[in-house]
Amino acid sequence: MGGIDEAALDRLALVTELTRRIRVHGSPGEQGVSALSEFTPSFMWLLRDFYYDLEGEHGVKQSPRDYLETALMPTAGSGPAVEAKNMIRESIKSLFKERECVTLVRPVSDEEALRNLDKLP
């Protein structure tokens, strides 16, 4: 499994489509994603079999939530591909005001032991 990478974010492209297609009829002046974010649930990204050390810049340990927020920061560059990637990131941040990330490490590294996990002491 691993961490949050471009492929994982690309699989969330549906979120970008939601922001284009769903409209909220509310009080005057309230439009778009900001109005829709009032009705969306919390966003939780569960990273199974997580094997990275959570270190930010300069080797400083970071929380899983900080790791998620770092992954949602815009990528540098220009062009249609970069704009599309950044739109996905921005849509997630705009739609889901409450975001959390949880990491689960692999319980054992041996495949045979993993198949018989319920029998391990």
Tab-separated table of C-alpha atoms in Angstrom:
chain	number	residue	atom	x	y	z
A	1	MET	CA	0.000	0.000	0.000
A	2	GLY	CA	2.081	2.912	1.171
A	3	GLY	CA	1.462	6.589	1.296
A	4	ILE	CA	-0.452	9.326	-0.446
A	5	ASP	CA	0.898	9.756	-3.958
A	6	GLU	CA	-0.327	11.226	-7.258
A	7	ALA	CA	-2.053	7.985	-8.273
A	8	ALA	CA	-4.000	7.902	-5.009
A	9	LEU	CA	-5.041	11.520	-5.437
A	10	ASP	CA	-6.014	10.922	-9.069
A	11	ARG	CA	-8.431	8.229	-7.914
A	12	LEU	CA	-10.252	10.959	-5.995
A	13	ALA	CA	-10.954	12.939	-9.162
A	14	LEU	CA	-14.652	12.285	-8.606
A	15	VAL	CA	-14.484	14.895	-5.850
A	16	THR	CA	-13.581	17.481	-8.466
A	17	GLU	CA	-16.588	16.458	-10.527
A	18	LEU	CA	-18.849	16.772	-7.494
A	19	THR	CA	-17.861	20.390	-7.040
A	20	ARG	CA	-18.831	21.133	-10.637
A	21	ARG	CA	-22.159	19.328	-10.633
A	22	ILE	CA	-23.733	19.769	-7.186
A	23	ARG	CA	-25.261	23.098	-6.270
A	24	VAL	CA	-26.724	24.207	-2.960
A	25	HIS	CA	-29.665	26.559	-2.801
A	26	GLY	CA	-29.224	28.504	0.402
A	27	SER	CA	-29.138	31.962	1.708
A	28	PRO	CA	-28.286	34.784	-0.696
A	29	GLY	CA	-24.607	35.209	-1.403
A	30	GLU	CA	-23.810	31.614	-0.504
A	31	GLN	CA	-22.646	29.682	-3.547
A	32	GLY	CA	-20.477	26.907	-4.798
A	33	VAL	CA	-18.105	24.753	-2.846
A	34	SER	CA	-18.146	26.833	0.314
A	35	ALA	CA	-21.902	26.322	0.630
A	36	LEU	CA	-21.594	22.639	-0.207
A	37	SER	CA	-18.881	22.102	2.420
A	38	GLU	CA	-21.456	22.733	5.149
A	39	PHE	CA	-23.180	19.495	4.181
A	40	THR	CA	-20.228	17.195	3.545
A	41	PRO	CA	-19.024	14.753	6.188
A	42	SER	CA	-15.530	14.658	7.630
A	43	PHE	CA	-12.892	13.236	5.304
A	44	MET	CA	-10.773	10.393	6.652
A	45	TRP	CA	-7.962	8.844	4.644
A	46	LEU	CA	-6.987	5.468	6.059
A	47	LEU	CA	-3.539	4.288	4.990
A	48	ARG	CA	-3.302	0.527	5.370
A	49	ASP	CA	0.068	-1.259	5.525
A	50	PHE	CA	1.765	2.097	6.002
A	51	TYR	CA	5.553	1.850	6.020
A	52	TYR	CA	6.895	5.414	5.780
A	53	ASP	CA	8.461	7.337	8.633
A	54	LEU	CA	6.376	10.444	9.054
A	55	GLU	CA	8.999	13.103	8.776
A	56	GLY	CA	8.478	16.537	7.368
A	57	GLU	CA	11.080	19.052	6.356
A	58	HIS	CA	14.436	18.815	8.109
A	59	GLY	CA	13.606	15.410	9.615
A	60	VAL	CA	10.958	16.765	11.983
A	61	LYS	CA	8.382	14.123	12.936
A	62	GLN	CA	4.878	14.961	11.764
A	63	SER	CA	1.419	13.636	12.545
A	64	PRO	CA	-0.605	11.632	10.013
A	65	ARG	CA	-2.903	14.654	9.670
A	66	ASP	CA	0.064	16.879	8.837
A	67	TYR	CA	1.160	14.262	6.303
A	68	LEU	CA	-2.259	14.497	4.640
A	69	GLU	CA	-2.185	18.294	4.623
A	70	THR	CA	1.278	18.223	3.052
A	71	ALA	CA	0.027	15.836	0.350
A	72	LEU	CA	-2.860	18.221	-0.372
A	73	MET	CA	-0.574	21.193	-0.967
A	74	PRO	CA	-0.461	22.353	-4.603
A	75	THR	CA	2.304	20.964	-6.774
A	76	ALA	CA	4.649	23.382	-8.494
A	77	GLY	CA	4.591	23.828	-12.238
A	78	SER	CA	2.190	24.778	-14.965
A	79	GLY	CA	0.227	23.160	-17.703
A	80	PRO	CA	-3.012	21.211	-17.936
A	81	ALA	CA	-1.759	18.132	-16.033
A	82	VAL	CA	-0.512	20.163	-13.065
A	83	GLU	CA	-3.678	22.265	-13.039
A	84	ALA	CA	-5.834	19.115	-12.991
A	85	LYS	CA	-3.820	17.650	-10.097
A	86	ASN	CA	-4.045	20.871	-8.135
A	87	MET	CA	-7.784	21.093	-8.815
A	88	ILE	CA	-8.270	17.701	-7.162
A	89	ARG	CA	-6.284	18.856	-4.135
A	90	GLU	CA	-8.197	22.121	-3.892
A	91	SER	CA	-11.551	20.371	-4.271
A	92	ILE	CA	-10.773	18.041	-1.378
A	93	LYS	CA	-9.675	20.927	0.818
A	94	SER	CA	-12.688	23.063	-0.126
A	95	LEU	CA	-15.305	20.353	0.199
A	96	PHE	CA	-14.030	18.727	3.370
A	97	LYS	CA	-13.238	21.313	6.023
A	98	GLU	CA	-12.554	18.558	8.561
A	99	ARG	CA	-9.845	16.175	7.358
A	100	GLU	CA	-8.021	13.388	9.149
A	101	CYS	CA	-5.490	10.735	8.255
A	102	VAL	CA	-4.928	7.458	10.089
A	103	THR	CA	-2.074	5.072	9.441
A	104	LEU	CA	-2.140	1.340	10.087
A	105	VAL	CA	1.120	-0.568	9.967
A	106	ARG	CA	1.264	-4.074	8.597
A	107	PRO	CA	0.853	-6.417	11.602
A	108	VAL	CA	3.544	-8.872	10.430
A	109	SER	CA	5.933	-8.928	7.503
A	110	ASP	CA	5.876	-12.678	6.854
A	111	GLU	CA	3.175	-13.604	4.315
A	112	GLU	CA	2.486	-17.011	5.898
A	113	ALA	CA	2.078	-15.450	9.323
A	114	LEU	CA	-0.212	-12.818	7.825
A	115	ARG	CA	-2.514	-15.532	6.442
A	116	ASN	CA	-2.677	-17.121	9.892
A	117	LEU	CA	-2.842	-13.950	11.927
A	118	ASP	CA	-5.687	-15.226	14.078
A	119	LYS	CA	-3.462	-18.090	15.286
A	120	LEU	CA	-0.478	-15.969	16.308
A	121	PRO	CA	0.114	-15.343	20.020
